CSV table of C-alpha atoms in Angstrom, one decimal:
chain,number,residue,atom,x,y,z
A,1,UNK,CA,-18.5,26.4,102.2
A,2,UNK,CA,-15.4,25.3,100.3
A,3,UNK,CA,-12.7,27.9,99.4
A,4,UNK,CA,-9.5,27.4,97.5
A,5,UNK,CA,-6.2,29.0,98.7
A,6,UNK,CA,-3.8,30.1,96.0
A,7,UNK,CA,-0.1,31.0,96.1
A,8,UNK,CA,0.1,34.7,95.0
A,9,UNK,CA,3.3,34.0,93.0
A,10,UNK,CA,2.6,30.7,91.2
A,11,UNK,CA,-1.2,31.0,91.3
A,12,UNK,CA,-1.2,27.3,92.3
A,13,UNK,CA,-3.3,25.8,95.1
A,14,UNK,CA,-1.6,25.7,98.5
A,15,UNK,CA,-1.8,22.0,99.4
A,16,UNK,CA,-1.9,20.7,103.0
A,17,UNK,CA,-1.0,24.1,104.6
A,18,UNK,CA,-2.2,25.8,107.7
A,19,UNK,CA,-3.5,29.3,106.9
A,20,UNK,CA,-4.4,32.0,109.4
A,21,UNK,CA,-7.5,33.9,108.4
A,22,UNK,CA,-8.7,37.3,109.5
A,23,UNK,CA,-12.5,37.6,109.4
A,24,UNK,CA,-14.5,40.9,109.1
A,25,UNK,CA,-18.3,40.9,109.7
A,26,UNK,CA,-20.8,40.0,112.4
A,27,UNK,CA,-18.5,37.2,113.6
A,28,UNK,CA,-15.2,39.1,113.3
A,29,UNK,CA,-12.0,37.5,114.5
A,30,UNK,CA,-9.3,35.1,113.4
A,31,UNK,CA,-9.0,31.4,112.9
A,32,UNK,CA,-6.7,28.8,111.4
A,33,UNK,CA,-7.7,26.4,108.7
A,34,UNK,CA,-5.9,23.6,106.9
A,35,UNK,CA,-6.1,23.1,103.2
A,36,UNK,CA,-6.5,19.6,101.7
A,37,UNK,CA,-4.5,18.0,98.9
A,38,UNK,CA,-6.4,20.2,96.4
A,39,UNK,CA,-5.7,23.4,98.2
A,40,UNK,CA,-9.2,23.8,99.5
A,41,UNK,CA,-10.5,24.4,103.0
A,42,UNK,CA,-13.9,24.4,104.6
A,43,UNK,CA,-15.4,27.4,106.3
A,44,UNK,CA,-18.6,27.3,108.4
A,45,UNK,CA,-21.6,28.7,106.6
A,46,UNK,CA,-22.1,31.1,109.5
A,47,UNK,CA,-19.3,33.2,107.9
A,48,UNK,CA,-21.1,33.4,104.5
A,49,UNK,CA,-20.9,37.0,103.3
A,50,UNK,CA,-18.1,38.0,105.7
A,51,UNK,CA,-14.8,39.3,104.4
A,52,UNK,CA,-11.8,37.0,104.8
A,53,UNK,CA,-8.1,37.5,104.2
A,54,UNK,CA,-4.9,35.5,104.9
A,55,UNK,CA,-2.9,37.0,107.7
A,56,UNK,CA,0.3,35.0,107.0
A,57,UNK,CA,2.5,34.4,104.0
A,58,UNK,CA,3.3,31.1,102.4
A,59,UNK,CA,5.2,28.6,104.7
A,60,UNK,CA,8.7,29.8,105.6
A,61,UNK,CA,8.6,32.9,103.4
A,62,UNK,CA,7.1,35.8,105.5
A,63,UNK,CA,4.4,37.4,103.6
A,64,UNK,CA,1.7,39.9,104.7
A,65,UNK,CA,-2.0,40.3,105.0
A,66,UNK,CA,-3.7,39.5,101.7
A,67,UNK,CA,-6.7,41.2,100.0
A,68,UNK,CA,-10.0,40.7,101.7
A,69,UNK,CA,-12.6,38.7,99.7
A,70,UNK,CA,-16.2,37.8,100.3
A,71,UNK,CA,-16.6,34.4,101.9
A,72,UNK,CA,-18.6,32.4,99.4
A,73,UNK,CA,-18.7,28.8,98.4
A,74,UNK,CA,-16.2,28.2,95.6
A,75,UNK,CA,-14.3,31.4,96.4
A,76,UNK,CA,-10.6,31.8,95.7
A,77,UNK,CA,-8.4,33.3,98.5
A,78,UNK,CA,-5.0,34.5,97.3
A,79,UNK,CA,-2.3,34.1,100.0
A,80,UNK,CA,0.4,36.7,99.6
A,81,UNK,CA,3.7,35.0,99.3
A,82,UNK,CA,7.1,36.6,99.2
A,83,UNK,CA,10.1,35.1,97.5
A,84,UNK,CA,12.8,33.8,99.9
A,85,UNK,CA,15.8,36.0,100.1
A,86,UNK,CA,19.0,34.5,98.7
A,87,UNK,CA,21.7,34.0,101.3
A,88,UNK,CA,25.4,33.6,100.8
A,89,UNK,CA,26.8,30.2,101.7
A,90,UNK,CA,28.4,30.0,105.2
A,91,UNK,CA,31.9,31.3,105.3
A,92,UNK,CA,31.7,33.4,102.1
A,93,UNK,CA,32.0,37.0,103.5
A,94,UNK,CA,32.6,39.9,101.1
């Protein structure tokens, strides 16, 4: 089945990204998938009906476990993204 991974902030597809999934159901566990240029990834049909969630944030931004959704063909998994913290330039101490 094909599922689209979306950035929680921009609601845009996460293209060419590795995403760690947490899976609940008969075949519970975790696995890593890679999205394609459209932000989609393939998940084996043996996970159909299981609950899946992202266990990582967007690249280089932290993040947390997202909401679990049913694993279905055409599903949309929102990956929780946190905005990067602004840092002061080096040498600028207050």
